[in-house]
Amino acid sequence: MSPAPAFVAGAGMIRFGKHPVDVTLERMGVGAARAALADAGADLADVDGLYMGHVFGGPVAGQRIGAQLGLDGKPVSNHENYCASGATAIREAWVALAAGLHDVVLVIGVEKMTDRIVGGVRPDPGDLDAAVGYVMAAGHGMSARRYMADHGATREQIAAVAVKNHAHSVHNPFAHYQKPISLEEVLGARPIAEPLGLLDCSPISDGAAAVLLCNRAGLRRLGLSGPVPRILAVGLVSGFVQTGLGDLNAEDVSRRAGEEAWTLSGVGPGEIDLVEMHDCFTIAEIVRLEGLGLVPRGQGGEWTAAGHTALGGQLPVNPSGGLLSRGHPVGATGTAQVCELTWQLRGTAGGRQVDGARTALAYCKGGSVNGTDGGSVSTVVMTR
C-alpha cells in the first residue's frame, strides 16, 4: 500500500544558468527556499525539517543552507543520488510526512557546477568506466547509434527532441536557455560524441529549486484550503548487475521504476497527461519514455518528429524545456521537475501550460555504475 500523499504547498526556483562565483550554493538554496515559502504563504516557524538534494555541495550542505535561511537547529538530511538527488530527498520527505514524523517540511535541490566541473561529467574516479575514459556523452552517443541501427530512426528525429524542448523553454522564466533553435542548428552543432552534437547535450548549469511539502495536518497548520497538488508516489530503483552483451537501450531500470510508480500510486501509464523527463541527451528522452511504457518501443523518434510529445500533442514531454534547455544543475533537477508539475497541475504555467493537466510524471536517472544498467532512477507521480 502506498503511503498517504504529500501535498505541495509551495514551489520556488531561481533561474538556472551560469552564475557568478559570488552566487554561492548557499545563496541559491536560500533564494529558492524563500520563494517556496512565500508561494505557500508560510513562515520559517512552520517548517519541521529540511531535506537536501545535491551532488557536489560538500559536507553538510543542507545544514549550511539551513543556518543561513534561519532553520538552524532543525533536523536536516542530505541526499546524494547523482541526478536523482533532488527527487530522492523528496521521497524521504514524503515517507516522513506519511509516517507523521513531520507535518511540514522543506525540500531543496541545489547545485553549483560551472566553477566545479571541467569538461564532461564522469562517473566516480574509482569506477571502471571512468578508468577507461568513459564520459556520459559517450554512452549516450553509443545509445543513439544503436537506436538508429535497430529501429531505423533518423538523426533528424533524434535532433527534434532538442528543437522541441528549446521551443518550450521560451515560455519558462527559470530556464537556462530561453530562445528557440532550428533543426539545422542542432545538426550543424559542434560534434561531441558521434552522432550527438553540442545541442544534443544538456548544459553545465547552476541553480536551485525548492518545494514545501505537508501532510493533512500540515495543510491545516498552514491554513490551506481548496485543491492543492499532491505527490501520490515516489518510486526509486537502482540498476541490476548485467551479464552478457544485453541490449544497450532495453531500459529495464526505467521499466522497473515505472512499475514501482504505478504500483505505489495506483495510476497507470495511460493516465499520464504530461511528463518531465530526464533528457540529459536527446536520445535519453526517447529511450526512457519507451522504457516506462509511455511510448511504443522503437517509435520514440517518430513520435517526437510528429509532434506527439510537444505542447498540444498526445503526450507533452518537458514543457519546462527539460534538462536540454531549462538546464541541469544535477542536484536541483528532480526538485525543479516537481516545481514544474506543481505549476502545471495548478494551471499557472503560462505559455507552456498543458491544457487539462490532471496527472503527471517526473523521471530522473542518476549516474552510472560499471556492470549495471544505471545508478539510481526516480519516478514521481503527481495529481491535482
Short mmCIF file of C-alpha atoms in Angstrom, two decimals:
data_model
loop_
_atom_site.label_atom_id
_atom_site.label_comp_id
_atom_site.label_asym_id
_atom_site.label_seq_id
_atom_site.Cartn_x
_atom_site.Cartn_y
_atom_site.Cartn_z
CA MET A 1 0.00 0.00 0.00
CA SER A 2 1.24 3.48 -0.84
CA PRO A 3 1.89 5.98 1.97
CA ALA A 4 -0.53 8.89 2.19
CA PRO A 5 0.05 11.66 -0.35
CA ALA A 6 2.24 14.66 0.29
CA PHE A 7 0.72 17.99 -0.62
CA VAL A 8 2.85 20.58 -2.43
CA ALA A 9 2.03 23.75 -0.54
CA GLY A 10 4.68 25.88 -2.23
CA ALA A 11 7.20 25.76 -5.07
CA GLY A 12 10.08 28.09 -5.80
CA MET A 13 13.12 28.34 -8.06
CA ILE A 14 15.89 30.64 -9.06
CA ARG A 15 16.77 30.85 -12.73
CA PHE A 16 19.12 28.12 -13.87
CA GLY A 17 22.24 29.21 -15.73
CA LYS A 18 25.86 30.18 -15.28
CA HIS A 19 26.02 32.32 -12.15
CA PRO A 20 28.98 34.40 -10.95
CA VAL A 21 31.30 32.97 -8.30
CA ASP A 22 29.74 35.13 -5.58
CA VAL A 23 26.36 33.48 -6.21
CA THR A 24 27.17 30.58 -3.93
CA LEU A 25 25.46 27.25 -3.37
CA GLU A 26 24.11 28.59 -0.08
CA ARG A 27 22.79 31.78 -1.65
CA MET A 28 21.00 29.85 -4.39
CA GLY A 29 19.46 27.37 -1.95
CA VAL A 30 18.24 30.14 0.34
CA GLY A 31 16.71 32.01 -2.61
CA ALA A 32 14.74 29.00 -3.84
CA ALA A 33 13.61 28.12 -0.31
CA ARG A 34 12.33 31.63 0.38
CA ALA A 35 10.43 31.57 -2.91
CA ALA A 36 8.75 28.27 -1.97
CA LEU A 37 7.81 29.56 1.49
CA ALA A 38 6.39 32.76 0.02
CA ASP A 39 4.43 30.75 -2.55
CA ALA A 40 2.80 28.79 0.29
CA GLY A 41 2.27 31.84 2.50
CA ALA A 42 4.29 30.02 5.17
CA ASP A 43 6.81 31.14 7.79
CA LEU A 44 10.07 29.51 8.83
CA ALA A 45 8.40 28.63 12.13
CA ASP A 46 6.05 26.31 10.22
CA VAL A 47 8.90 24.11 8.97
CA ASP A 48 9.63 20.92 10.94
CA GLY A 49 12.63 19.69 8.94
CA LEU A 50 14.82 20.20 5.89
CA TYR A 51 15.67 17.65 3.19
CA MET A 52 18.50 18.50 0.84
CA GLY A 53 19.48 17.04 -2.55
CA HIS A 54 22.92 17.80 -4.00
CA VAL A 55 25.96 16.09 -5.51
CA PHE A 56 28.93 18.48 -5.45
CA GLY A 57 27.92 20.67 -2.50
CA GLY A 58 30.34 19.24 0.04
CA PRO A 59 29.75 18.06 3.62
CA VAL A 60 26.56 19.10 5.44
CA ALA A 61 25.45 21.39 2.62
CA GLY A 62 21.89 21.30 3.93
CA GLN A 63 22.96 22.48 7.36
CA ARG A 64 24.96 25.32 5.80
CA ILE A 65 21.90 26.47 3.87
CA GLY A 66 19.62 25.90 6.87
CA ALA A 67 21.79 28.11 9.06
CA GLN A 68 21.71 30.97 6.55
CA LEU A 69 18.00 30.51 5.98
CA GLY A 70 17.11 30.56 9.68
CA LEU A 71 16.35 26.87 10.14
CA ASP A 72 19.33 26.23 12.41
CA GLY A 73 18.59 23.55 14.97
CA LYS A 74 16.03 21.78 12.77
CA PRO A 75 16.62 18.20 11.62
CA VAL A 76 18.42 18.22 8.27
CA SER A 77 19.23 15.29 5.99
CA ASN A 78 21.43 15.40 2.89
CA HIS A 79 20.84 13.12 -0.09
CA GLU A 80 23.23 12.29 -2.93
CA ASN A 81 21.91 10.09 -5.73
CA TYR A 82 23.55 11.91 -8.63
CA CYS A 83 20.89 13.33 -10.98
CA ALA A 84 18.13 11.77 -8.85
CA SER A 85 19.33 13.52 -5.68
CA GLY A 86 16.56 16.11 -5.52
CA ALA A 87 13.88 13.51 -6.18
CA THR A 88 15.41 11.19 -3.58
CA ALA A 89 15.19 13.99 -0.99
CA ILE A 90 11.52 14.39 -1.94
CA ARG A 91 10.98 10.64 -1.49
CA GLU A 92 12.42 10.72 2.04
CA ALA A 93 10.30 13.77 2.90
CA TRP A 94 7.18 12.05 1.51
CA VAL A 95 7.81 8.99 3.70
CA ALA A 96 8.41 11.14 6.81
CA LEU A 97 5.17 13.03 6.26
CA ALA A 98 3.20 9.82 5.76
CA ALA A 99 4.68 8.41 8.97
CA GLY A 100 3.65 11.51 10.91
CA LEU A 101 7.24 12.25 11.88
CA HIS A 102 6.79 15.77 10.47
CA ASP A 103 3.80 17.75 9.22
CA VAL A 104 5.54 20.45 7.16
CA VAL A 105 8.97 20.02 5.55
CA LEU A 106 11.13 21.93 3.13
CA VAL A 107 12.95 20.13 0.31
CA ILE A 108 15.76 21.91 -1.54
CA GLY A 109 17.68 20.71 -4.57
CA VAL A 110 20.74 22.78 -5.44
CA GLU A 111 23.99 22.60 -7.39
CA LYS A 112 26.84 24.94 -8.20
CA MET A 113 28.52 23.32 -11.21
CA THR A 114 30.02 25.92 -13.52
CA ASP A 115 33.01 26.61 -11.26
CA ARG A 116 33.48 22.95 -10.21
CA ILE A 117 33.08 20.84 -13.37
CA VAL A 118 35.63 20.89 -16.20
CA GLY A 119 34.65 19.07 -19.40
CA GLY A 120 32.07 16.30 -19.41
CA VAL A 121 30.51 14.80 -16.30
CA ARG A 122 32.18 11.48 -15.43
CA PRO A 123 31.49 8.50 -13.17
CA ASP A 124 33.29 8.25 -9.84
CA PRO A 125 37.10 8.09 -10.39
CA GLY A 126 37.19 4.65 -8.78
CA ASP A 127 34.65 3.22 -11.22
CA LEU A 128 36.00 1.11 -14.09
CA ASP A 129 34.12 3.20 -16.67
CA ALA A 130 35.94 6.33 -15.50
CA ALA A 131 39.28 4.50 -15.61
CA VAL A 132 38.88 3.81 -19.35
CA GLY A 133 37.82 7.39 -20.15
CA TYR A 134 34.08 6.90 -20.28
CA VAL A 135 32.01 10.08 -20.01
CA MET A 136 28.22 10.33 -20.04
CA ALA A 137 28.17 11.78 -23.56
CA ALA A 138 30.00 8.72 -24.89
CA GLY A 139 27.41 6.33 -23.50
CA HIS A 140 24.54 8.28 -24.99
CA GLY A 141 26.33 8.56 -28.33
CA MET A 142 26.52 4.77 -28.42
CA SER A 143 22.86 4.60 -27.41
CA ALA A 144 21.86 6.84 -30.32
CA ARG A 145 23.88 4.81 -32.85
CA ARG A 146 22.35 1.57 -31.60
CA TYR A 147 18.83 3.02 -31.64
CA MET A 148 19.20 4.24 -35.21
CA ALA A 149 20.51 0.84 -36.33
CA ASP A 150 17.84 -1.17 -34.52
CA HIS A 151 14.76 0.93 -35.26
CA GLY A 152 15.54 2.82 -38.44
CA ALA A 153 15.36 6.14 -36.63
CA THR A 154 16.98 9.11 -38.32
CA ARG A 155 19.45 11.63 -36.98
CA GLU A 156 16.80 14.30 -37.63
CA GLN A 157 14.26 12.53 -35.42
CA ILE A 158 16.69 12.42 -32.51
CA ALA A 159 17.65 16.07 -33.02
CA ALA A 160 13.95 17.01 -32.97
CA VAL A 161 13.96 16.44 -29.19
CA ALA A 162 16.26 19.44 -28.74
CA VAL A 163 14.21 21.62 -31.08
CA LYS A 164 11.03 20.78 -29.18
CA ASN A 165 12.43 21.36 -25.71
CA HIS A 166 14.06 24.66 -26.62
CA ALA A 167 10.74 25.80 -28.09
CA HIS A 168 9.06 25.01 -24.77
CA SER A 169 11.64 26.84 -22.65
CA VAL A 170 10.92 30.12 -24.43
CA HIS A 171 7.97 30.32 -22.02
CA ASN A 172 9.94 29.37 -18.88
CA PRO A 173 11.44 32.34 -16.98
CA PHE A 174 13.60 29.95 -14.90
CA ALA A 175 15.26 28.26 -17.89
CA HIS A 176 18.99 28.47 -18.65
CA TYR A 177 18.13 28.99 -22.35
CA GLN A 178 15.05 30.90 -23.44
CA LYS A 179 15.25 31.02 -27.22
CA PRO A 180 14.22 28.56 -29.95
CA ILE A 181 16.70 26.65 -32.07
CA SER A 182 16.29 25.11 -35.51
CA LEU A 183 16.83 21.55 -36.66
CA GLU A 184 19.68 22.79 -38.84
CA GLU A 185 21.39 24.32 -35.81
CA VAL A 186 21.21 21.03 -33.90
CA LEU A 187 22.53 19.01 -36.84
CA GLY A 188 25.31 21.52 -37.52
CA ALA A 189 26.48 21.98 -33.93
CA ARG A 190 29.99 21.07 -32.80
CA PRO A 191 30.37 17.27 -32.55
CA ILE A 192 30.57 15.85 -29.02
CA ALA A 193 30.08 12.07 -29.28
CA GLU A 194 29.01 10.81 -32.70
CA PRO A 195 26.22 11.22 -33.70
CA LEU A 196 25.44 13.72 -30.92
CA GLY A 197 26.49 17.35 -31.11
CA LEU A 198 26.60 20.19 -28.61
CA LEU A 199 22.87 20.93 -28.79
CA ASP A 200 22.01 17.29 -28.15
CA CYS A 201 23.60 17.67 -24.70
CA SER A 202 22.30 19.37 -21.56
CA PRO A 203 24.45 22.26 -20.36
CA ILE A 204 26.52 22.53 -17.19
CA SER A 205 24.29 24.74 -15.03
CA ASP A 206 23.96 26.32 -11.61
CA GLY A 207 20.61 26.55 -9.90
CA ALA A 208 18.25 25.69 -7.08
CA ALA A 209 14.64 24.63 -6.66
CA ALA A 210 12.56 24.02 -3.55
CA VAL A 211 9.17 22.68 -2.53
CA LEU A 212 7.30 22.99 0.75
CA LEU A 213 5.55 19.68 1.41
CA CYS A 214 2.98 18.82 4.05
CA ASN A 215 0.54 16.12 5.14
CA ARG A 216 -3.11 16.78 6.01
CA ALA A 217 -2.19 18.04 9.47
CA GLY A 218 0.29 20.38 7.82
CA LEU A 219 -2.38 21.66 5.45
CA ARG A 220 -4.48 22.62 8.47
CA ARG A 221 -1.48 24.27 10.15
CA LEU A 222 -0.78 26.34 7.05
CA GLY A 223 -4.46 27.22 6.66
CA LEU A 224 -4.56 25.99 3.07
CA SER A 225 -7.90 25.07 1.52
CA GLY A 226 -9.08 24.18 -1.93
CA PRO A 227 -7.25 21.94 -4.41
CA VAL A 228 -3.53 21.51 -3.70
CA PRO A 229 -1.32 19.36 -5.99
CA ARG A 230 -0.42 16.03 -4.43
CA ILE A 231 2.54 13.70 -4.69
CA LEU A 232 0.95 10.26 -4.82
CA ALA A 233 4.15 8.24 -5.01
CA VAL A 234 7.91 8.44 -5.44
CA GLY A 235 9.50 5.33 -6.87
CA LEU A 236 13.21 4.63 -6.56
CA VAL A 237 15.22 1.75 -8.03
CA SER A 238 18.87 1.08 -8.86
CA GLY A 239 20.48 -0.82 -11.70
CA PHE A 240 20.89 -4.58 -11.81
CA VAL A 241 24.26 -6.15 -12.49
CA GLN A 242 24.28 -7.20 -16.16
CA THR A 243 25.62 -10.38 -17.71
CA GLY A 244 26.37 -10.91 -21.39
CA LEU A 245 26.11 -8.25 -24.06
CA GLY A 246 22.48 -7.32 -23.44
CA ASP A 247 20.53 -4.57 -25.18
CA LEU A 248 22.00 -1.12 -24.77
CA ASN A 249 18.58 0.55 -25.00
CA ALA A 250 16.46 -2.02 -23.15
CA GLU A 251 15.96 0.42 -20.24
CA ASP A 252 14.89 -2.32 -17.87
CA VAL A 253 15.77 0.00 -14.99
CA SER A 254 13.25 2.53 -16.36
CA ARG A 255 10.63 -0.19 -16.72
CA ARG A 256 11.10 -1.20 -13.09
CA ALA A 257 10.99 2.40 -11.89
CA GLY A 258 7.76 2.90 -13.80
CA GLU A 259 6.23 -0.26 -12.38
CA GLU A 260 7.05 0.91 -8.86
CA ALA A 261 5.42 4.27 -9.55
CA TRP A 262 2.29 2.66 -10.98
CA THR A 263 2.02 0.22 -8.07
CA LEU A 264 2.58 2.81 -5.34
CA SER A 265 0.31 5.46 -6.85
CA GLY A 266 -2.48 3.33 -8.29
CA VAL A 267 -2.07 5.33 -11.51
CA GLY A 268 -1.39 3.66 -14.85
CA PRO A 269 0.74 4.90 -17.74
CA GLY A 270 -2.39 5.61 -19.81
CA GLU A 271 -3.50 8.20 -17.23
CA ILE A 272 -0.41 10.42 -17.51
CA ASP A 273 -1.13 13.83 -19.08
CA LEU A 274 2.42 15.18 -19.18
CA VAL A 275 5.97 14.14 -18.34
CA GLU A 276 9.03 15.92 -17.03
CA MET A 277 11.73 13.63 -18.42
CA HIS A 278 15.44 13.43 -17.65
CA ASP A 279 16.64 14.38 -21.14
CA CYS A 280 20.32 14.82 -20.32
CA PHE A 281 20.84 13.99 -24.02
CA THR A 282 18.30 13.94 -26.84
CA ILE A 283 18.35 10.16 -27.20
CA ALA A 284 17.77 9.74 -23.45
CA GLU A 285 14.29 11.26 -23.66
CA ILE A 286 13.33 8.81 -26.39
CA VAL A 287 14.59 5.55 -24.88
CA ARG A 288 13.41 6.36 -21.35
CA LEU A 289 9.87 7.17 -22.49
CA GLU A 290 9.88 3.79 -24.20
CA GLY A 291 11.30 2.06 -21.13
CA LEU A 292 8.49 3.47 -19.00
CA GLY A 293 5.92 2.14 -21.44
CA LEU A 294 4.65 5.62 -22.30
CA VAL A 295 5.72 5.34 -25.95
CA PRO A 296 5.80 2.11 -28.02
CA ARG A 297 9.26 0.54 -28.30
CA GLY A 298 11.16 1.83 -31.30
CA GLN A 299 8.69 4.63 -32.05
CA GLY A 300 10.06 7.42 -29.85
CA GLY A 301 11.86 9.13 -32.72
CA GLU A 302 8.74 9.04 -34.87
CA TRP A 303 6.60 10.37 -32.02
CA THR A 304 8.94 13.32 -31.48
CA ALA A 305 9.20 14.26 -35.15
CA ALA A 306 5.40 14.02 -35.50
CA GLY A 307 4.83 16.43 -32.59
CA HIS A 308 3.18 13.90 -30.28
CA THR A 309 5.48 14.87 -27.38
CA ALA A 310 5.24 18.63 -27.93
CA LEU A 311 2.85 21.05 -26.27
CA GLY A 312 -0.56 20.34 -27.79
CA GLY A 313 0.47 16.79 -28.67
CA GLN A 314 -0.73 13.43 -27.41
CA LEU A 315 1.76 13.32 -24.51
CA PRO A 316 3.57 16.61 -23.84
CA VAL A 317 7.09 15.94 -22.58
CA ASN A 318 9.29 18.56 -20.89
CA PRO A 319 7.06 21.64 -21.13
CA SER A 320 9.67 23.30 -18.89
CA GLY A 321 12.32 22.85 -21.59
CA GLY A 322 13.80 19.84 -19.83
CA LEU A 323 17.44 19.43 -19.00
CA LEU A 324 18.45 20.33 -22.55
CA SER A 325 17.10 23.86 -22.25
CA ARG A 326 15.97 24.55 -18.68
CA GLY A 327 19.41 23.33 -17.63
CA HIS A 328 20.76 20.56 -15.44
CA PRO A 329 22.29 21.54 -12.09
CA VAL A 330 22.25 17.88 -11.14
CA GLY A 331 21.12 18.02 -7.51
CA ALA A 332 18.38 20.52 -8.33
CA THR A 333 16.84 18.74 -11.32
CA GLY A 334 14.45 16.39 -9.52
CA THR A 335 13.13 19.21 -7.36
CA ALA A 336 12.76 21.52 -10.36
CA GLN A 337 10.70 18.86 -12.12
CA VAL A 338 8.28 18.76 -9.18
CA CYS A 339 8.07 22.57 -9.22
CA GLU A 340 7.10 22.40 -12.90
CA LEU A 341 4.48 19.70 -12.30
CA THR A 342 3.06 21.75 -9.44
CA TRP A 343 2.59 24.79 -11.66
CA GLN A 344 1.17 22.66 -14.46
CA LEU A 345 -1.37 20.99 -12.15
CA ARG A 346 -2.36 24.38 -10.72
CA GLY A 347 -2.88 25.66 -14.25
CA THR A 348 -0.41 28.54 -13.72
CA ALA A 349 2.36 27.61 -16.18
CA GLY A 350 1.55 30.40 -18.63
CA GLY A 351 2.62 29.93 -22.24
CA ARG A 352 3.86 26.40 -21.58
CA GLN A 353 0.65 25.23 -19.86
CA VAL A 354 -0.60 21.74 -20.78
CA ASP A 355 -4.36 22.03 -21.24
CA GLY A 356 -6.39 19.94 -18.84
CA ALA A 357 -3.37 18.57 -16.95
CA ARG A 358 -4.57 16.38 -14.08
CA THR A 359 -1.95 13.65 -13.59
CA ALA A 360 1.78 13.93 -14.31
CA LEU A 361 5.06 12.04 -14.01
CA ALA A 362 8.63 13.19 -13.34
CA TYR A 363 11.57 10.89 -14.09
CA CYS A 364 15.26 11.19 -13.16
CA LYS A 365 18.11 8.80 -13.89
CA GLY A 366 21.26 9.43 -11.92
CA GLY A 367 24.78 8.23 -12.53
CA SER A 368 26.32 5.06 -13.92
CA VAL A 369 27.88 2.06 -12.21
CA ASN A 370 30.10 -0.20 -14.27
CA GLY A 371 28.43 -3.54 -14.95
CA THR A 372 24.90 -2.35 -14.18
CA ASP A 373 22.16 -0.71 -16.24
CA GLY A 374 22.17 2.50 -14.22
CA GLY A 375 22.80 4.14 -10.88
CA SER A 376 19.50 5.43 -9.49
CA VAL A 377 16.14 6.07 -11.13
CA SER A 378 13.31 8.04 -9.51
CA THR A 379 9.71 8.38 -10.64
CA VAL A 380 7.32 10.92 -9.11
CA VAL A 381 3.58 10.68 -9.77
CA MET A 382 1.51 13.79 -9.03
CA THR A 383 -2.14 14.73 -9.39
CA ARG A 384 -4.40 17.64 -8.62
#
